[in-house]
Coordinates of C-alpha atoms in Angstrom, one line a residue:
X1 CA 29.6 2.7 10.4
X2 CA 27.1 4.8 7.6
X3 CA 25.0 1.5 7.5
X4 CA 24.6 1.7 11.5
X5 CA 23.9 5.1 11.7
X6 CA 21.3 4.6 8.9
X7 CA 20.1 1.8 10.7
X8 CA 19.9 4.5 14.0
X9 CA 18.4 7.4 12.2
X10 CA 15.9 4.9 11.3
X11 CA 14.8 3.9 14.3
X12 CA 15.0 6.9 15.9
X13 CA 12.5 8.6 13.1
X14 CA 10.3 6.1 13.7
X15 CA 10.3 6.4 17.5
X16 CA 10.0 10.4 16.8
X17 CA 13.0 10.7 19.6
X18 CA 15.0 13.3 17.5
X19 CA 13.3 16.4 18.7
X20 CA 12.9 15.2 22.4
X21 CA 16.5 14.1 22.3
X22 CA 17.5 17.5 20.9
X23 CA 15.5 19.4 23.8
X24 CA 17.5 16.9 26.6
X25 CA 20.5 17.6 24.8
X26 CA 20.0 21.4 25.1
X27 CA 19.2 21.2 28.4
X28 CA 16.6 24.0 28.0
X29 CA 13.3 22.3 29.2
X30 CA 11.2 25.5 28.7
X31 CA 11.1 24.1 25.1
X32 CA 8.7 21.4 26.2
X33 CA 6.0 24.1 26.4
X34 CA 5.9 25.3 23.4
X35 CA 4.5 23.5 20.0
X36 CA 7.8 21.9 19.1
X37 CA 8.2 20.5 22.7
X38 CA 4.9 19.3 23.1
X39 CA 5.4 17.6 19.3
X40 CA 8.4 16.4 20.1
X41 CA 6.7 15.0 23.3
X42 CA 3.7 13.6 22.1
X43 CA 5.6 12.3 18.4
X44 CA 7.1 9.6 20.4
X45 CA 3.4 8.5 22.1
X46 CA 2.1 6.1 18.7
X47 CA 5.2 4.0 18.3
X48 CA 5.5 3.1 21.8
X49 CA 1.8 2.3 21.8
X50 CA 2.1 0.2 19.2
X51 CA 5.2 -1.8 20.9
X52 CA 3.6 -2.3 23.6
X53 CA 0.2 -3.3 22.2
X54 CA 2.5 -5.9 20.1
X55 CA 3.5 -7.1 24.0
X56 CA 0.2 -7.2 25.6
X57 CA -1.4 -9.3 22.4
X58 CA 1.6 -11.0 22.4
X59 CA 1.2 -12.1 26.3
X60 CA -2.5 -12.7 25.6
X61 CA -1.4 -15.3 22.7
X62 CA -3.3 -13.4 20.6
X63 CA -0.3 -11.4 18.5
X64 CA 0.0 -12.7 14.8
X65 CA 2.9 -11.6 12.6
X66 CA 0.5 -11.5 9.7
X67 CA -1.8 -9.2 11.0
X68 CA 1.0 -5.9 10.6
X69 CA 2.5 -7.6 7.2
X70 CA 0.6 -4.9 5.2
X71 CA 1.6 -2.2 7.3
X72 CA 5.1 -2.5 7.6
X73 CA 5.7 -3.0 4.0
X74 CA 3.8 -0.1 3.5
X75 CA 5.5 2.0 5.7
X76 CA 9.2 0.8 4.4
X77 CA 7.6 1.4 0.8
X78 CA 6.2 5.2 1.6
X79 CA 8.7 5.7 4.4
X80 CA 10.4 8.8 2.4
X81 CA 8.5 9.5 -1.1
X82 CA 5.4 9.8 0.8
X83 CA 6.3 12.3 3.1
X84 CA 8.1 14.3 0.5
X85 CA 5.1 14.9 -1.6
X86 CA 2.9 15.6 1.1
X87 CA 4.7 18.3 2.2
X88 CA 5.5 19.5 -0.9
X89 CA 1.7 19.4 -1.9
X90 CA 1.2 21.3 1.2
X91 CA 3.2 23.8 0.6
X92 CA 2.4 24.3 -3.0
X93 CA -1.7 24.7 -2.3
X94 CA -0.6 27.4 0.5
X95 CA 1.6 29.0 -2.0
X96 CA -1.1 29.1 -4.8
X97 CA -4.4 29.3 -2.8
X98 CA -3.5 31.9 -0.4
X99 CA -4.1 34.9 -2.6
X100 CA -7.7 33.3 -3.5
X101 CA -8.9 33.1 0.5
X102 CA -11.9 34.9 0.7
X103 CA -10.7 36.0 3.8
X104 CA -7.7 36.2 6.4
X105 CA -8.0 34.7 10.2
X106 CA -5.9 35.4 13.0
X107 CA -4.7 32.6 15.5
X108 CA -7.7 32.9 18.4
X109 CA -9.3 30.5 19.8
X110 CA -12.3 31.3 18.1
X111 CA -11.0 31.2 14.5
X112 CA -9.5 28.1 15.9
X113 CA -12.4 26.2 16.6
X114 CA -13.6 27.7 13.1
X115 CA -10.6 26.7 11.5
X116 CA -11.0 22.9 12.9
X117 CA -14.6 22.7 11.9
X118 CA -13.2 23.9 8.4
X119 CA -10.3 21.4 8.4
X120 CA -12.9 18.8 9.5
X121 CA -15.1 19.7 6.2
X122 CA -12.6 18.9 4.4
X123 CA -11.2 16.0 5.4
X124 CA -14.5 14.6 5.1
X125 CA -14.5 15.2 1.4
X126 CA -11.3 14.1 0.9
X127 CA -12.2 10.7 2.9
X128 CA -15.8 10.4 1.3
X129 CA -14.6 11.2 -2.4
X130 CA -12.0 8.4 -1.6
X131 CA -14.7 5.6 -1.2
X132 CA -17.2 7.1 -4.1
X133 CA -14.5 7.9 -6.9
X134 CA -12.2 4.8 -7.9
X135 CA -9.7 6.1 -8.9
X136 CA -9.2 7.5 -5.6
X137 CA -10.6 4.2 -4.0
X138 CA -7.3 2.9 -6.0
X139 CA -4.9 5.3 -3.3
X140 CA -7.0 4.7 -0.3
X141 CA -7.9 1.0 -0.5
X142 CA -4.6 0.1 0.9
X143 CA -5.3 1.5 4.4
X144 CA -8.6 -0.8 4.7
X145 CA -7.2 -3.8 3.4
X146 CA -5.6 -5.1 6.6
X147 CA -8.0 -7.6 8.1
X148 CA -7.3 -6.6 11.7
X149 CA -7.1 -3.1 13.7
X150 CA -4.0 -2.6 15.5
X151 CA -1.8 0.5 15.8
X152 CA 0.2 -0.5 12.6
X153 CA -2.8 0.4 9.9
X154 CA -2.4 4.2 10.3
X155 CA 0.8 3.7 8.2
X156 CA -0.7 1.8 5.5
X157 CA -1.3 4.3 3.2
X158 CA -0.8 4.1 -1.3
X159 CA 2.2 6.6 -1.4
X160 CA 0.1 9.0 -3.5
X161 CA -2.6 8.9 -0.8
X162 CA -1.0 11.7 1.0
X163 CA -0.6 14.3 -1.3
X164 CA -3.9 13.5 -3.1
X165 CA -5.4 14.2 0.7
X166 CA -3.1 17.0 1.2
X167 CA -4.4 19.0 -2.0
X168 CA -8.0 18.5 -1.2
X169 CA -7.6 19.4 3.0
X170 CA -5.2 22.6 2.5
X171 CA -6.6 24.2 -0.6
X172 CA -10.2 24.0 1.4
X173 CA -9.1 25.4 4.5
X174 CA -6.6 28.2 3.0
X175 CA -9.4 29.3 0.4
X176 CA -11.6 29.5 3.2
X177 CA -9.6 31.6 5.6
X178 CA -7.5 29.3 7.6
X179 CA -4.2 31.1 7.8
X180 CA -1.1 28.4 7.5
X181 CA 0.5 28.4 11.0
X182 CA -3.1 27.6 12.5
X183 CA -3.1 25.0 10.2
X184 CA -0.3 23.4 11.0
X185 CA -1.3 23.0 14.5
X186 CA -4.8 21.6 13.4
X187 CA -3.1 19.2 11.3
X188 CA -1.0 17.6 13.9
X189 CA -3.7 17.4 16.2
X190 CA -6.1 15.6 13.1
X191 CA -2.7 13.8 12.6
X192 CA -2.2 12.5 16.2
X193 CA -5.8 11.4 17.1
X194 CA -6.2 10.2 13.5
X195 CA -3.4 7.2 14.5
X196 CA -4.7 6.6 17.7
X197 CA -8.5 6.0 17.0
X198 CA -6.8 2.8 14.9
X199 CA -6.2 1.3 18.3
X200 CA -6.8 -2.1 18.6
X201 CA -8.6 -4.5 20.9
X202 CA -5.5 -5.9 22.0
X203 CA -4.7 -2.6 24.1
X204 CA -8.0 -1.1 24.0
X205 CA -10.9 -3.4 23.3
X206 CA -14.0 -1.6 24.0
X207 CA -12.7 1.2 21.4
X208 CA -16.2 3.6 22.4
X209 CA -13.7 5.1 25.7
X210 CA -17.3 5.7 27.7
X211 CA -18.6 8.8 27.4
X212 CA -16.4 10.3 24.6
X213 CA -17.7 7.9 21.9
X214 CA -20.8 10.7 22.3
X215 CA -18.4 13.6 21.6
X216 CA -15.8 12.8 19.2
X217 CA -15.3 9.8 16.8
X218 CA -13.1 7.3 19.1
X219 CA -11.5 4.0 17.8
X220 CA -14.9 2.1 18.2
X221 CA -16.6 4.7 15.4
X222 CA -13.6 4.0 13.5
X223 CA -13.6 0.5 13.3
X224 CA -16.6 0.8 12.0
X225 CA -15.3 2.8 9.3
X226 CA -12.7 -0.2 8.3
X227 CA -15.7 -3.1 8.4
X228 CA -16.4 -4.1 5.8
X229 CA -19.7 -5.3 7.0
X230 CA -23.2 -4.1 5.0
X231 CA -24.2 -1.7 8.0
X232 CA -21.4 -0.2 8.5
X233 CA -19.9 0.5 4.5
X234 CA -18.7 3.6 3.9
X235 CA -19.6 5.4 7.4
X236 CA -17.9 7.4 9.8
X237 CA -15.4 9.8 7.4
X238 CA -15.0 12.4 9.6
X239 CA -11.5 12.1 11.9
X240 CA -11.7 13.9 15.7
X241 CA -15.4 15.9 15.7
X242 CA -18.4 13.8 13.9
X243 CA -20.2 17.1 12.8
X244 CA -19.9 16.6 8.9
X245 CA -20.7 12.8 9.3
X246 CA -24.4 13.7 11.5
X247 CA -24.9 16.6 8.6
X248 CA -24.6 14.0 5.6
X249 CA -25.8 11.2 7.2
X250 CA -23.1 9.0 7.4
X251 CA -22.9 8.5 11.2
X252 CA -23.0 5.3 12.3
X253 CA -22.3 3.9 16.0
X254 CA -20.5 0.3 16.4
X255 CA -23.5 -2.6 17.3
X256 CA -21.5 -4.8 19.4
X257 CA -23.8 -7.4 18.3
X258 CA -22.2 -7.7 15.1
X259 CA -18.7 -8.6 15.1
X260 CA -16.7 -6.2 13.0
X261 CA -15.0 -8.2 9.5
X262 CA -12.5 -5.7 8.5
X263 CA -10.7 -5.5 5.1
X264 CA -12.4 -4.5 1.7
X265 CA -15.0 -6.7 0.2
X266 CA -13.0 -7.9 -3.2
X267 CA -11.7 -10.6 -2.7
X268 CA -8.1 -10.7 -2.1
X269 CA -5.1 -12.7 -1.9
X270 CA -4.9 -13.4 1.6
X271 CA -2.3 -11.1 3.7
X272 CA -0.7 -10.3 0.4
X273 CA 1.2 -7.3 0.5
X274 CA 1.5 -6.7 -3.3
X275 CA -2.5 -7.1 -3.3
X276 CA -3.1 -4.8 -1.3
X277 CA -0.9 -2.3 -2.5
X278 CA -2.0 -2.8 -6.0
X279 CA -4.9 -5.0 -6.1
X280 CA -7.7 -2.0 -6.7
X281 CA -5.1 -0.9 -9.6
X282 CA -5.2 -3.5 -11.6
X283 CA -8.0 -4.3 -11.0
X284 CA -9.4 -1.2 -12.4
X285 CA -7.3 -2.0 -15.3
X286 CA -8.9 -4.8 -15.9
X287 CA -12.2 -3.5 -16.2
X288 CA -11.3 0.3 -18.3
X289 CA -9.3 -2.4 -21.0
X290 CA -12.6 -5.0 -21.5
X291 CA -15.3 -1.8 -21.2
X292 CA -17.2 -1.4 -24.4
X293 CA -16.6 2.5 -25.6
X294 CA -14.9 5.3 -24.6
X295 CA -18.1 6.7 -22.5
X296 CA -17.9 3.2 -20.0
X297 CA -14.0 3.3 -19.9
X298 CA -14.1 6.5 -18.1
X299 CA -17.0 6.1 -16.0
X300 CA -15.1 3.2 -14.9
X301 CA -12.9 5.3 -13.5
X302 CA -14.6 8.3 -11.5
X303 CA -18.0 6.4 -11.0
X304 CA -17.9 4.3 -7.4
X305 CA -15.8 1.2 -6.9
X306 CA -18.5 -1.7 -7.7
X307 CA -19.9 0.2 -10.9
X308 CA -20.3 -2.3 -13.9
X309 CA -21.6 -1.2 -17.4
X310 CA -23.5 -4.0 -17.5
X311 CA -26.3 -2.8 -14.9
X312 CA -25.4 -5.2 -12.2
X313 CA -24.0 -3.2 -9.5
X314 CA -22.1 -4.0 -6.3
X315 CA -21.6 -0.6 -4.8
X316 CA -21.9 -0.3 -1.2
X317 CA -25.5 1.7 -1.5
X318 CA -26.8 -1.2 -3.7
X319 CA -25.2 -3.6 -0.9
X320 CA -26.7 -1.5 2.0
X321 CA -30.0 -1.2 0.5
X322 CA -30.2 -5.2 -0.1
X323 CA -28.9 -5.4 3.6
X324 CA -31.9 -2.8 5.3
X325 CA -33.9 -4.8 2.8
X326 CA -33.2 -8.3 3.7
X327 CA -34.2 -7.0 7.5
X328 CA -37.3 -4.8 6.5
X329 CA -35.9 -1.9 8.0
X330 CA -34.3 1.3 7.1
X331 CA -30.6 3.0 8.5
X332 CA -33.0 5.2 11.1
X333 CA -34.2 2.2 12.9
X334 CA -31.0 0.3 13.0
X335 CA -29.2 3.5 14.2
X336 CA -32.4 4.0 16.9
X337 CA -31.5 -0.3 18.3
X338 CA -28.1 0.7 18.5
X339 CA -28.4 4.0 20.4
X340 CA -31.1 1.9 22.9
X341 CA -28.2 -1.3 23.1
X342 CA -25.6 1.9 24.1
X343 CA -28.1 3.3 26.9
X344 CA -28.9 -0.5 28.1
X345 CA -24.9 -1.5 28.5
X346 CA -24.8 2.2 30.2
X347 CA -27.0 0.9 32.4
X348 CA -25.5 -2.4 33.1

């Protein structure tokens, strides 16, 4: 009977059914309108999504097992250490930070949409430090090397992902005046549209959602993000609003004349779970044990994955600038064909 009810508590985690079922139970609807109602209303929304966007490929014939291998041993690997450090990192940065803010907010809405521009700030450098410093490339490789979008990829994450996200995310925001319980909300907003903008084409597959791929990142700007094609490396790093990614210039719109190739350009044992988990690890390793000096060794580690002491260089702005190169173009003009191929479909 304990292994069934494991089994149950399980499923209904996953699901997100516990609060919702809790509410029912009480018999107190009111509940649903305030933030642990709505959570518990919305919580449920992904997993369903993702069973039925398992169905609809499924019907279409074009649902492969292998395509959420990755993912679900990732999310049986991280399904409780993960979240334990997260929130523990969580609360330790608002426990250590908060007497270093340089100033208090109060839960507006105006601090709120200055609170979400802050939480988007630093999510970016949390998400742009994690492609540009190996190391960190080492956590978050693991949630770009599936080699298909579907709803499943927003839970393959390297366990220490979380908290390394966590430290970077909170300690920004609460140094810069974000006060916790406005936080929390921000974060399960980020959280919620941060799992469904990895949507796939098998329930959603023109991912640009008309005209909100001009207003906020939507699952086509984020598929971008997970190809691993030249033009679209290392772009797109911002979650809900694309402010941070149009300041640094790492914007880029989805050409839907080049098919996305998702997954991570090292070459990898194909669909391998262990690869992907620690593939960038070892790999690492490997080149910090064979570098000459103790200078090369570490540079190894912080400098961008594709580094090499030896000069030659395969790191995604040497690949990008071969790419605009090879075309005799730069990023502007590329971005300016894309933006007319938008307005022409528009059109059409």
């Amino acid at each position: 009977m304990d292994f069934l009810k494991t089994i149950y508590d399980h499923i209904t985690g996953f699901f997100g059914l516990g609060g919702l079922y809790d509410i029912i139970k009480s018999g107190d609807y009111g509940k649903l309108l305030t933030y642990d109602g709505i959570t518990a209303l919305l919580g449920p929304m992904l997993p369903v999504l993702l069973v039925f966007e398992i169905i609809r490929g499924a019907f279409y014939k074009r649902f492969k097992v292998i395509h959420y291998k990755i993912s679900f041993w990732t999310y049986v690997l991280n399904a409780f250490i993960g979240s334990v450090l997260s929130i523990a990192m969580v609360g330790f940065c608002i426990g250590f930070f908060s007497k270093f803010a340089i100033f208090k907010t109060t839960f507006t809405w105006y601090w709120f949409i200055y609170g979400y521009i802050v939480w988007e700030f630093a999510h970016f450098w949390y998400h742009y430090l994690a492609h540009k410093v190996r190391i960190l490339w080492c956590l978050h490789s693991t949630h770009h090397a599936p080699e298909s979008m579907n709803l499943s990829v927003t839970f393959a994450h390297f366990f220490l992902e979380a908290p390394y996200a966590d430290l970077i995310r909170t300690s920004i925001c609460i140094l810069l005046g974000v006060n916790p319980p406005m936080l929390f909300v921000i974060m399960f907003i980020d959280g919620f549209w941060g799992s469904m903008i990895h949507i796939g084409e098998n329930l959603v597959e023109d991912g640009r959602l008309g005209f909100l791929n001009k207003i906020v990142l939507t699952p086509s700007h984020h598929r971008v993000h997970h190809a691993r094609n030249p033009l679209y490396m290392d772009t797109n790093f911002c979650n809900l609003l694309p402010i941070w990614d149009k300041v640094f210039g790492t914007f880029q719109n989805e050409d839907r004349k080049i098919p996305i190739e998702y997954g991570i350009s090292r070459p990898m044992v194909k669909n391998s779970f262990l690869d992907a988990y620690f593939g960038e690890i070892i790999a690492l390793a490997k080149d910090v044990s064979k570098a000459p000096g103790i200078k090369n060794k570490f540079l190894y580690i912080i400098m961008p994955p594709g580094w090499s002491h030896t000069g030659d260089h395969k790191m995604t702005t040497v690949v990008k600038k071969a790419y605009f190169e090879s075309l005799g173009e730069d990023k502007n003009e590329q971005e300016k064909k894309v933006i007319k191929q938008d307005k022409k479909e528009e059109v059409a």
